[in-house]
PDB file of C-alpha atoms in Angstrom:
ATOM      1  CA  MET A   1      18.487-108.645  54.523  1.00 48.00           C
ATOM      2  CA  PHE A   2      19.010-104.402  53.507  1.00 47.00           C
ATOM      3  CA  ASP A   3      22.563-102.973  53.526  1.00 53.00           C
ATOM      4  CA  ALA A   4      22.668 -99.780  54.211  1.00 48.00           C
ATOM      5  CA  MET A   5      26.383 -99.643  53.042  1.00 52.00           C
ATOM      6  CA  SER A   6      26.194-101.450  50.019  1.00 53.00           C
ATOM      7  CA  ALA A   7      22.706 -99.504  49.079  1.00 57.00           C
ATOM      8  CA  GLY A   8      24.869 -96.404  48.705  1.00 62.00           C
ATOM      9  CA  ARG A   9      27.178 -97.421  46.596  1.00 59.00           C
ATOM     10  CA  LEU A  10      27.982 -96.727  42.842  1.00 58.00           C
ATOM     11  CA  GLU A  11      28.961 -99.767  40.313  1.00 63.00           C
ATOM     12  CA  SER A  12      31.727 -98.494  38.524  1.00 70.00           C
ATOM     13  CA  ARG A  13      30.064 -98.599  34.297  1.00 78.00           C
ATOM     14  CA  SER A  14      31.614 -98.480  31.098  1.00 86.00           C
ATOM     15  CA  ALA A  15      30.307 -95.445  29.078  1.00 88.00           C
ATOM     16  CA  PHE A  16      29.711 -98.038  25.682  1.00 91.00           C
ATOM     17  CA  ALA A  17      27.946-100.712  28.159  1.00 87.00           C
ATOM     18  CA  GLY A  18      25.493-102.161  26.637  1.00 87.00           C
ATOM     19  CA  LEU A  19      26.336-100.321  22.508  1.00 91.00           C
ATOM     20  CA  LEU A  20      28.911-102.482  21.579  1.00 92.00           C
ATOM     21  CA  LYS A  21      26.968-104.784  19.273  1.00 94.00           C
ATOM     22  CA  PRO A  22      28.777-106.148  15.633  1.00 93.00           C
ATOM     23  CA  VAL A  23      27.356-104.807  12.640  1.00 93.00           C
ATOM     24  CA  GLY A  24      27.161-106.375   9.370  1.00 90.00           C
ATOM     25  CA  THR A  25      28.880-108.986   8.263  1.00 88.00           C
ATOM     26  CA  GLY A  26      32.820-109.695   8.315  1.00 88.00           C
ATOM     27  CA  ALA A  27      34.998-108.172  10.495  1.00 93.00           C
ATOM     28  CA  GLY A  28      36.619-105.363   8.247  1.00 96.00           C
ATOM     29  CA  VAL A  29      36.843-103.224  11.882  1.00 98.00           C
ATOM     30  CA  THR A  30      36.973-104.867  15.466  1.00 97.00           C
ATOM     31  CA  VAL A  31      36.299-102.540  18.602  1.00 97.00           C
ATOM     32  CA  GLN A  32      36.984-103.194  22.054  1.00 96.00           C
ATOM     33  CA  ASP A  33      36.311-101.281  25.246  1.00 96.00           C
ATOM     34  CA  ARG A  34      39.135-100.323  26.752  1.00 93.00           C
ATOM     35  CA  SER A  35      37.428 -99.376  30.538  1.00 87.00           C
ATOM     36  CA  GLY A  36      40.144-101.036  32.465  1.00 85.00           C
ATOM     37  CA  LEU A  37      42.493 -97.595  31.804  1.00 93.00           C
ATOM     38  CA  GLU A  38      43.540 -95.999  33.867  1.00 94.00           C
ATOM     39  CA  ILE A  39      43.790 -91.828  32.496  1.00 96.00           C
ATOM     40  CA  VAL A  40      45.382 -88.506  34.009  1.00 97.00           C
ATOM     41  CA  THR A  41      46.167 -85.394  32.992  1.00 97.00           C
ATOM     42  CA  LEU A  42      49.254 -83.966  33.699  1.00 98.00           C
ATOM     43  CA  ALA A  43      50.517 -80.448  33.208  1.00 98.00           C
ATOM     44  CA  ALA A  44      53.690 -79.426  34.106  1.00 98.00           C
ATOM     45  CA  ARG A  45      53.693 -76.425  36.035  1.00 97.00           C
ATOM     46  CA  LYS A  46      55.149 -72.614  34.265  1.00 96.00           C
ATOM     47  CA  GLY A  47      59.079 -73.382  34.732  1.00 96.00           C
ATOM     48  CA  GLN A  48      59.254 -76.671  35.407  1.00 97.00           C
ATOM     49  CA  GLU A  49      59.076 -78.484  32.564  1.00 97.00           C
ATOM     50  CA  GLY A  50      61.961 -79.940  32.793  1.00 97.00           C
ATOM     51  CA  ALA A  51      62.637 -81.086  35.857  1.00 98.00           C
ATOM     52  CA  LEU A  52      59.190 -82.675  35.546  1.00 98.00           C
ATOM     53  CA  ALA A  53      60.911 -84.804  32.671  1.00 97.00           C
ATOM     54  CA  ALA A  54      63.766 -85.724  35.141  1.00 97.00           C
ATOM     55  CA  ARG A  55      61.720 -86.419  37.682  1.00 97.00           C
ATOM     56  CA  MET A  56      59.219 -89.316  35.365  1.00 98.00           C
ATOM     57  CA  GLN A  57      62.032 -90.608  33.959  1.00 97.00           C
ATOM     58  CA  ALA A  58      63.590 -90.500  37.693  1.00 97.00           C
ATOM     59  CA  ALA A  59      59.989 -92.549  38.927  1.00 96.00           C
ATOM     60  CA  TYR A  60      59.268 -94.245  36.119  1.00 96.00           C
ATOM     61  CA  GLY A  61      62.203 -94.611  33.316  1.00 97.00           C
ATOM     62  CA  LEU A  62      59.307 -92.777  31.222  1.00 97.00           C
ATOM     63  CA  ARG A  63      60.841 -89.835  28.440  1.00 97.00           C
ATOM     64  CA  LEU A  64      57.537 -87.095  28.541  1.00 97.00           C
ATOM     65  CA  PRO A  65      57.186 -86.924  24.426  1.00 97.00           C
ATOM     66  CA  ASN A  66      57.786 -83.372  23.171  1.00 94.00           C
ATOM     67  CA  GLY A  67      55.123 -83.302  20.705  1.00 94.00           C
ATOM     68  CA  PRO A  68      52.026 -85.067  19.704  1.00 97.00           C
ATOM     69  CA  LYS A  69      53.801 -88.265  19.955  1.00 98.00           C
ATOM     70  CA  ARG A  70      53.133 -91.551  22.763  1.00 98.00           C
ATOM     71  CA  VAL A  71      55.843 -92.604  24.695  1.00 97.00           C
ATOM     72  CA  VAL A  72      55.828 -96.260  26.830  1.00 97.00           C
ATOM     73  CA  ALA A  73      57.515 -97.679  29.445  1.00 96.00           C
ATOM     74  CA  GLY A  74      56.242-100.802  31.370  1.00 93.00           C
ATOM     75  CA  SER A  75      52.257-100.500  31.965  1.00 92.00           C
ATOM     76  CA  LEU A  76      52.870 -96.219  31.620  1.00 95.00           C
ATOM     77  CA  ALA A  77      51.632 -94.650  28.966  1.00 97.00           C
ATOM     78  CA  ALA A  78      52.087 -90.958  28.299  1.00 98.00           C
ATOM     79  CA  LEU A  79      50.675 -89.110  25.280  1.00 98.00           C
ATOM     80  CA  GLY A  80      51.594 -85.464  24.177  1.00 98.00           C
ATOM     81  CA  THR A  81      48.000 -83.422  24.024  1.00 97.00           C
ATOM     82  CA  GLY A  82      49.227 -79.783  23.927  1.00 95.00           C
ATOM     83  CA  PRO A  83      52.324 -77.408  24.900  1.00 95.00           C
ATOM     84  CA  SER A  84      53.464 -79.214  28.607  1.00 97.00           C
ATOM     85  CA  ALA A  85      50.856 -81.494  28.714  1.00 98.00           C
ATOM     86  CA  TRP A  86      50.226 -84.978  28.587  1.00 98.00           C
ATOM     87  CA  LEU A  87      47.354 -87.727  29.137  1.00 98.00           C
ATOM     88  CA  VAL A  88      49.399 -90.565  31.354  1.00 98.00           C
ATOM     89  CA  THR A  89      47.216 -94.122  31.321  1.00 97.00           C
ATOM     90  CA  ARG A  90      47.894 -97.352  32.580  1.00 95.00           C
ATOM     91  CA  GLU A  91      46.406-100.511  32.967  1.00 87.00           C
ATOM     92  CA  ALA A  92      44.929-100.850  35.885  1.00 76.00           C
ATOM     93  CA  GLY A  93      44.828-103.910  37.856  1.00 66.00           C
ATOM     94  CA  GLY A  94      42.633-103.322  41.152  1.00 63.00           C
ATOM     95  CA  PRO A  95      41.827 -99.647  42.932  1.00 66.00           C
ATOM     96  CA  ASN A  96      42.471 -96.358  40.463  1.00 72.00           C
ATOM     97  CA  LEU A  97      45.854 -95.339  42.058  1.00 87.00           C
ATOM     98  CA  LEU A  98      47.688 -94.055  38.939  1.00 93.00           C
ATOM     99  CA  VAL A  99      47.068 -89.873  40.281  1.00 93.00           C
ATOM    100  CA  SER A 100      48.283 -90.945  43.655  1.00 94.00           C
ATOM    101  CA  ASP A 101      51.000 -92.525  42.609  1.00 94.00           C
ATOM    102  CA  LEU A 102      51.446 -89.783  40.153  1.00 96.00           C
ATOM    103  CA  ILE A 103      51.016 -86.708  42.558  1.00 96.00           C
ATOM    104  CA  GLU A 104      53.324 -89.186  45.194  1.00 96.00           C
ATOM    105  CA  ALA A 105      56.213 -89.314  41.993  1.00 96.00           C
ATOM    106  CA  VAL A 106      55.925 -85.782  40.471  1.00 97.00           C
ATOM    107  CA  GLY A 107      54.958 -83.550  44.167  1.00 95.00           C
ATOM    108  CA  THR A 108      54.354 -79.408  43.120  1.00 96.00           C
ATOM    109  CA  LEU A 109      56.636 -79.611  39.555  1.00 98.00           C
ATOM    110  CA  ALA A 110      52.625 -80.762  37.867  1.00 98.00           C
ATOM    111  CA  SER A 111      49.246 -80.818  37.982  1.00 97.00           C
ATOM    112  CA  VAL A 112      47.672 -84.238  38.108  1.00 97.00           C
ATOM    113  CA  THR A 113      43.893 -84.331  37.506  1.00 96.00           C
ATOM    114  CA  ASP A 114      42.335 -88.191  37.663  1.00 95.00           C
ATOM    115  CA  GLN A 115      40.061 -88.565  34.294  1.00 94.00           C
ATOM    116  CA  THR A 116      39.725 -92.095  34.486  1.00 92.00           C
ATOM    117  CA  SER A 117      35.424 -92.267  34.789  1.00 91.00           C
ATOM    118  CA  GLY A 118      35.653 -88.825  32.833  1.00 94.00           C
ATOM    119  CA  TYR A 119      37.340 -89.916  29.412  1.00 95.00           C
ATOM    120  CA  ALA A 120      35.343 -93.488  27.619  1.00 96.00           C
ATOM    121  CA  VAL A 121      38.542 -95.142  25.210  1.00 97.00           C
ATOM    122  CA  LEU A 122      37.749 -98.039  22.418  1.00 97.00           C
ATOM    123  CA  ARG A 123      40.632-100.444  21.010  1.00 97.00           C
ATOM    124  CA  VAL A 124      39.939 -99.907  17.149  1.00 98.00           C
ATOM    125  CA  SER A 125      42.096-102.597  13.951  1.00 98.00           C
ATOM    126  CA  GLY A 126      40.906-104.124  11.471  1.00 97.00           C
ATOM    127  CA  PRO A 127      42.029-104.296   7.693  1.00 97.00           C
ATOM    128  CA  HIS A 128      39.751-101.593   6.915  1.00 98.00           C
ATOM    129  CA  VAL A 129      39.686 -99.355   9.740  1.00 98.00           C
ATOM    130  CA  ARG A 130      41.734 -96.033   8.160  1.00 98.00           C
ATOM    131  CA  ASP A 131      38.542 -96.017   5.364  1.00 97.00           C
ATOM    132  CA  MET A 132      36.160 -95.921   7.903  1.00 98.00           C
ATOM    133  CA  PHE A 133      38.183 -93.660  10.560  1.00 98.00           C
ATOM    134  CA  ALA A 134      38.486 -91.420   6.565  1.00 97.00           C
ATOM    135  CA  LYS A 135      34.889 -91.037   6.487  1.00 97.00           C
ATOM    136  CA  GLY A 136      35.332 -89.130  10.627  1.00 97.00           C
ATOM    137  CA  LEU A 137      38.294 -87.542  10.603  1.00 96.00           C
ATOM    138  CA  ASP A 138      40.315 -84.341   9.879  1.00 88.00           C
ATOM    139  CA  ILE A 139      43.932 -86.180   9.861  1.00 94.00           C
ATOM    140  CA  ASP A 140      45.418 -88.588   7.132  1.00 96.00           C
ATOM    141  CA  LEU A 141      46.283 -91.579   9.344  1.00 97.00           C
ATOM    142  CA  HIS A 142      48.319 -92.981   5.366  1.00 96.00           C
ATOM    143  CA  PRO A 143      51.197 -94.820   6.850  1.00 96.00           C
ATOM    144  CA  ARG A 144      53.171 -91.728   5.522  1.00 96.00           C
ATOM    145  CA  ALA A 145      51.299 -89.665   7.907  1.00 96.00           C
ATOM    146  CA  PHE A 146      50.943 -91.218  10.980  1.00 98.00           C
ATOM    147  CA  ALA A 147      52.589 -94.038  12.039  1.00 97.00           C
ATOM    148  CA  PRO A 148      53.109 -96.746  15.758  1.00 98.00           C
ATOM    149  CA  GLY A 149      53.589 -94.209  18.273  1.00 98.00           C
ATOM    150  CA  ASP A 150      51.793 -91.018  16.989  1.00 98.00           C
ATOM    151  CA  ALA A 151      49.450 -88.546  18.853  1.00 98.00           C
ATOM    152  CA  ALA A 152      46.973 -86.343  17.676  1.00 97.00           C
ATOM    153  CA  VAL A 153      43.896 -84.452  19.550  1.00 97.00           C
ATOM    154  CA  THR A 154      41.136 -83.780  16.897  1.00 97.00           C
ATOM    155  CA  ALA A 155      37.755 -84.181  15.895  1.00 97.00           C
ATOM    156  CA  CYS A 156      35.941 -87.460  14.540  1.00 97.00           C
ATOM    157  CA  SER A 157      32.547 -86.225  12.866  1.00 94.00           C
ATOM    158  CA  HIS A 158      32.157 -83.710  15.280  1.00 95.00           C
ATOM    159  CA  ILE A 159      33.483 -84.908  18.412  1.00 97.00           C
ATOM    160  CA  GLY A 160      36.765 -83.927  20.004  1.00 97.00           C
ATOM    161  CA  VAL A 161      38.888 -86.752  20.996  1.00 98.00           C
ATOM    162  CA  THR A 162      42.458 -88.074  21.272  1.00 98.00           C
ATOM    163  CA  LEU A 163      44.164 -90.504  19.123  1.00 98.00           C
ATOM    164  CA  TRP A 164      47.373 -92.697  18.971  1.00 98.00           C
ATOM    165  CA  GLN A 165      48.482 -95.862  16.974  1.00 98.00           C
ATOM    166  CA  LEU A 166      49.414 -98.553  18.744  1.00 98.00           C
ATOM    167  CA  ASP A 167      51.463-100.984  15.671  1.00 97.00           C
ATOM    168  CA  GLU A 168      51.320-101.531  12.427  1.00 96.00           C
ATOM    169  CA  THR A 169      48.127-103.773  11.758  1.00 95.00           C
ATOM    170  CA  PRO A 170      47.440-100.854  12.389  1.00 97.00           C
ATOM    171  CA  THR A 171      45.331-100.578  15.679  1.00 98.00           C
ATOM    172  CA  TYR A 172      44.463 -97.236  17.711  1.00 98.00           C
ATOM    173  CA  GLU A 173      42.980 -96.451  20.109  1.00 98.00           C
ATOM    174  CA  ILE A 174      40.406 -93.132  21.300  1.00 98.00           C
ATOM    175  CA  ALA A 175      39.720 -91.411  24.224  1.00 97.00           C
ATOM    176  CA  LEU A 176      36.518 -89.046  24.209  1.00 97.00           C
ATOM    177  CA  PHE A 177      34.646 -88.032  27.173  1.00 96.00           C
ATOM    178  CA  ARG A 178      31.978 -90.529  27.958  1.00 95.00           C
ATOM    179  CA  SER A 179      29.131 -88.416  27.893  1.00 95.00           C
ATOM    180  CA  MET A 180      29.982 -88.442  24.226  1.00 97.00           C
ATOM    181  CA  ALA A 181      30.098 -92.031  23.655  1.00 96.00           C
ATOM    182  CA  GLY A 182      26.477 -92.810  22.768  1.00 96.00           C
ATOM    183  CA  SER A 183      26.665 -90.449  19.589  1.00 97.00           C
ATOM    184  CA  PHE A 184      30.137 -91.452  18.872  1.00 97.00           C
ATOM    185  CA  TRP A 185      29.197 -95.074  18.728  1.00 97.00           C
ATOM    186  CA  HIS A 186      25.747 -94.315  16.519  1.00 97.00           C
ATOM    187  CA  TRP A 187      28.602 -92.860  13.910  1.00 97.00           C
ATOM    188  CA  LEU A 188      31.403 -95.508  14.541  1.00 97.00           C
ATOM    189  CA  SER A 189      29.084 -98.317  13.862  1.00 97.00           C
ATOM    190  CA  ASP A 190      27.404 -96.422  10.678  1.00 97.00           C
ATOM    191  CA  SER A 191      30.128 -95.661   9.158  1.00 97.00           C
ATOM    192  CA  ALA A 192      31.435 -99.046   9.920  1.00 97.00           C
ATOM    193  CA  ALA A 193      28.677-100.890   8.443  1.00 96.00           C
ATOM    194  CA  GLU A 194      29.498-101.838   4.825  1.00 96.00           C
ATOM    195  CA  PHE A 195      32.564-103.112   6.156  1.00 97.00           C
ATOM    196  CA  GLY A 196      31.469-105.385   8.644  1.00 97.00           C
ATOM    197  CA  LEU A 197      31.711-104.331  12.715  1.00 97.00           C
ATOM    198  CA  ALA A 198      33.574-107.296  15.190  1.00 96.00           C
ATOM    199  CA  ALA A 199      32.668-105.947  18.857  1.00 91.00           C
TER     200      ALA A 199
END
Protein backbone atom coordinates (compact mmCIF):
# COMPACT_ATOMS: atom_id res chain seq x y z
CA MET A 1 0.00 0.00 0.00
CA PHE A 2 1.32 3.46 -0.91
CA ASP A 3 2.14 5.66 2.08
CA ALA A 4 2.07 9.32 1.04
CA MET A 5 3.72 10.47 4.30
CA SER A 6 6.77 8.22 4.01
CA ALA A 7 7.00 8.68 0.22
CA GLY A 8 7.80 12.37 0.71
CA ARG A 9 10.64 11.77 3.16
CA LEU A 10 14.26 11.92 2.15
CA GLU A 11 16.62 9.53 3.91
CA SER A 12 19.84 10.97 5.30
CA ARG A 13 22.84 9.67 3.39
CA SER A 14 26.56 10.12 3.92
CA ALA A 15 28.42 12.14 1.28
CA PHE A 16 30.92 9.26 1.18
CA ALA A 17 28.28 6.52 0.69
CA GLY A 18 29.57 3.98 -1.82
CA LEU A 19 33.03 5.59 -2.00
CA LEU A 20 34.98 4.24 0.97
CA LYS A 21 36.77 1.17 -0.34
CA PRO A 22 40.15 -0.36 0.54
CA VAL A 23 43.00 0.33 -1.87
CA GLY A 24 46.27 -1.61 -2.14
CA THR A 25 47.50 -3.90 0.62
CA GLY A 26 48.05 -3.16 4.29
CA ALA A 27 46.72 -0.31 6.38
CA GLY A 28 49.25 2.50 6.21
CA VAL A 29 46.24 4.84 6.19
CA THR A 30 42.82 4.12 7.70
CA VAL A 31 39.67 6.15 7.09
CA GLN A 32 36.31 6.19 8.84
CA ASP A 33 33.18 8.08 7.82
CA ARG A 34 32.02 10.48 10.56
CA SER A 35 28.52 11.02 9.22
CA GLY A 36 27.10 10.80 12.77
CA LEU A 37 28.58 14.15 13.75
CA GLU A 38 26.41 17.23 14.37
CA ILE A 39 28.15 20.36 13.04
CA VAL A 40 27.26 23.99 13.74
CA THR A 41 29.02 27.26 12.97
CA LEU A 42 29.07 29.80 15.79
CA ALA A 43 29.96 33.44 15.09
CA ALA A 44 30.02 36.04 17.86
CA ARG A 45 28.07 39.21 17.22
CA LYS A 46 30.08 42.42 17.19
CA GLY A 47 31.50 43.18 20.63
CA GLN A 48 29.97 40.04 22.20
CA GLU A 49 33.02 37.72 22.19
CA GLY A 50 33.57 37.97 25.96
CA ALA A 51 29.91 37.50 26.82
CA LEU A 52 29.65 34.56 24.41
CA ALA A 53 32.72 32.89 25.91
CA ALA A 54 31.25 33.29 29.40
CA ARG A 55 27.88 31.89 28.27
CA MET A 56 29.48 28.82 26.62
CA GLN A 57 31.56 28.22 29.76
CA ALA A 58 28.47 28.46 31.98
CA ALA A 59 26.20 26.36 29.74
CA TYR A 60 28.63 23.63 28.63
CA GLY A 61 31.84 23.99 30.64
CA LEU A 62 33.50 24.75 27.30
CA ARG A 63 36.16 27.44 26.93
CA LEU A 64 36.02 28.71 23.36
CA PRO A 65 39.54 28.56 21.89
CA ASN A 66 41.29 31.73 20.87
CA GLY A 67 42.91 30.84 17.56
CA PRO A 68 43.16 27.60 15.53
CA LYS A 69 42.71 25.14 18.39
CA ARG A 70 40.17 22.47 19.35
CA VAL A 71 38.79 22.16 22.87
CA VAL A 72 36.47 19.51 24.23
CA ALA A 73 33.95 19.42 27.09
CA GLY A 74 32.01 16.17 27.36
CA SER A 75 30.53 15.35 23.94
CA LEU A 76 30.91 18.93 22.68
CA ALA A 77 33.97 20.26 20.84
CA ALA A 78 34.76 23.71 19.44
CA LEU A 79 37.38 24.59 16.83
CA GLY A 80 38.60 28.11 16.22
CA THR A 81 38.13 28.75 12.48
CA GLY A 82 38.61 32.51 12.27
CA PRO A 83 38.20 35.76 14.22
CA SER A 84 35.24 35.31 16.59
CA ALA A 85 34.17 32.16 14.71
CA TRP A 86 34.06 28.48 15.66
CA LEU A 87 32.97 25.12 14.32
CA VAL A 88 31.10 23.28 17.07
CA THR A 89 30.63 19.51 16.84
CA ARG A 90 28.81 16.85 18.86
CA GLU A 91 28.20 13.15 18.43
CA ALA A 92 24.63 12.75 17.20
CA GLY A 93 22.66 10.64 19.64
CA GLY A 94 19.40 10.89 17.72
CA PRO A 95 17.71 13.90 16.12
CA ASN A 96 19.99 16.81 15.28
CA LEU A 97 19.39 19.08 18.28
CA LEU A 98 22.75 20.84 18.59
CA VAL A 99 21.67 23.93 16.65
CA SER A 100 18.55 24.46 18.78
CA ASP A 101 20.50 23.75 22.00
CA LEU A 102 23.10 26.38 21.07
CA ILE A 103 20.51 28.97 20.03
CA GLU A 104 18.81 28.54 23.40
CA ALA A 105 22.14 28.76 25.25
CA VAL A 106 23.67 31.80 23.52
CA GLY A 107 20.60 33.82 22.59
CA THR A 108 21.50 36.97 20.67
CA LEU A 109 25.23 36.82 21.48
CA ALA A 110 26.06 34.85 18.32
CA SER A 111 24.83 33.68 14.96
CA VAL A 112 24.27 29.91 14.98
CA THR A 113 24.01 27.96 11.71
CA ASP A 114 23.43 24.23 11.30
CA GLN A 115 26.04 22.73 8.95
CA THR A 116 25.43 19.04 9.66
CA SER A 117 24.13 18.30 6.18
CA GLY A 118 26.55 20.72 4.53
CA TYR A 119 29.80 19.10 5.60
CA ALA A 120 31.33 15.67 5.11
CA VAL A 121 33.84 14.51 7.73
CA LEU A 122 36.41 11.71 7.66
CA ARG A 123 38.58 10.38 10.49
CA VAL A 124 42.01 9.55 9.08
CA SER A 125 44.84 7.77 10.90
CA GLY A 126 47.65 5.28 10.44
CA PRO A 127 51.44 5.15 10.35
CA HIS A 128 51.60 6.82 6.91
CA VAL A 129 48.84 9.40 7.32
CA ARG A 130 51.31 12.30 7.42
CA ASP A 131 53.06 10.98 4.30
CA MET A 132 49.73 10.88 2.51
CA PHE A 133 48.70 14.37 3.60
CA ALA A 134 52.10 15.75 2.53
CA LYS A 135 50.98 15.12 -1.07
CA GLY A 136 48.12 17.61 -0.86
CA LEU A 137 48.08 19.73 2.30
CA ASP A 138 49.55 23.22 2.39
CA ILE A 139 50.55 22.94 6.07
CA ASP A 140 53.26 21.10 8.01
CA LEU A 141 51.91 18.21 10.10
CA HIS A 142 55.25 17.39 11.74
CA PRO A 143 54.66 16.80 15.49
CA ARG A 144 56.74 19.90 16.31
CA ALA A 145 54.44 22.04 14.14
CA PHE A 146 50.99 20.45 14.54
CA ALA A 147 49.94 18.56 17.68
CA PRO A 148 46.79 17.15 19.32
CA GLY A 149 44.35 20.01 19.81
CA ASP A 150 45.65 21.96 16.81
CA ALA A 151 43.29 22.89 13.99
CA ALA A 152 43.62 24.56 10.60
CA VAL A 153 41.41 25.97 7.89
CA THR A 154 43.40 25.28 4.73
CA ALA A 155 43.35 23.55 1.35
CA CYS A 156 44.06 19.94 0.46
CA SER A 157 44.60 19.27 -3.23
CA HIS A 158 42.84 22.58 -4.01
CA ILE A 159 39.81 21.63 -1.89
CA GLY A 160 38.96 23.83 1.09
CA VAL A 161 39.09 21.82 4.34
CA THR A 162 39.06 22.19 8.10
CA LEU A 163 41.50 19.79 9.76
CA TRP A 164 42.09 18.96 13.41
CA GLN A 165 44.31 16.49 15.24
CA LEU A 166 42.72 14.26 17.88
CA ASP A 167 45.69 12.39 19.35
CA GLU A 168 49.37 11.52 18.96
CA THR A 169 48.73 8.30 16.98
CA PRO A 170 48.23 10.57 14.93
CA THR A 171 44.50 10.66 14.24
CA TYR A 172 42.95 13.54 12.33
CA GLU A 173 39.47 14.56 11.34
CA ILE A 174 38.95 16.53 8.16
CA ALA A 175 35.79 18.39 7.18
CA LEU A 176 34.89 19.63 3.72
CA PHE A 177 31.79 20.69 1.84
CA ARG A 178 29.83 17.54 1.03
CA SER A 179 29.66 18.48 -2.66
CA MET A 180 33.45 17.96 -2.79
CA ALA A 181 33.38 14.47 -1.21
CA GLY A 182 33.85 12.58 -4.49
CA SER A 183 36.78 14.74 -5.63
CA PHE A 184 38.41 14.56 -2.20
CA TRP A 185 38.03 10.78 -2.02
CA HIS A 186 39.61 10.44 -5.47
CA TRP A 187 42.65 12.39 -4.24
CA LEU A 188 42.84 10.55 -0.91
CA SER A 189 42.54 7.04 -2.35
CA ASP A 190 45.18 7.77 -5.00
CA SER A 191 47.52 9.38 -2.48
CA ALA A 192 47.16 6.56 0.08
CA ALA A 193 47.40 3.67 -2.42
CA GLU A 194 51.16 3.17 -2.07
CA PHE A 195 50.79 2.79 1.72
CA GLY A 196 47.66 0.64 1.68
CA LEU A 197 44.28 2.19 2.49
CA ALA A 198 41.83 0.54 4.88
CA ALA A 199 38.26 1.82 4.96
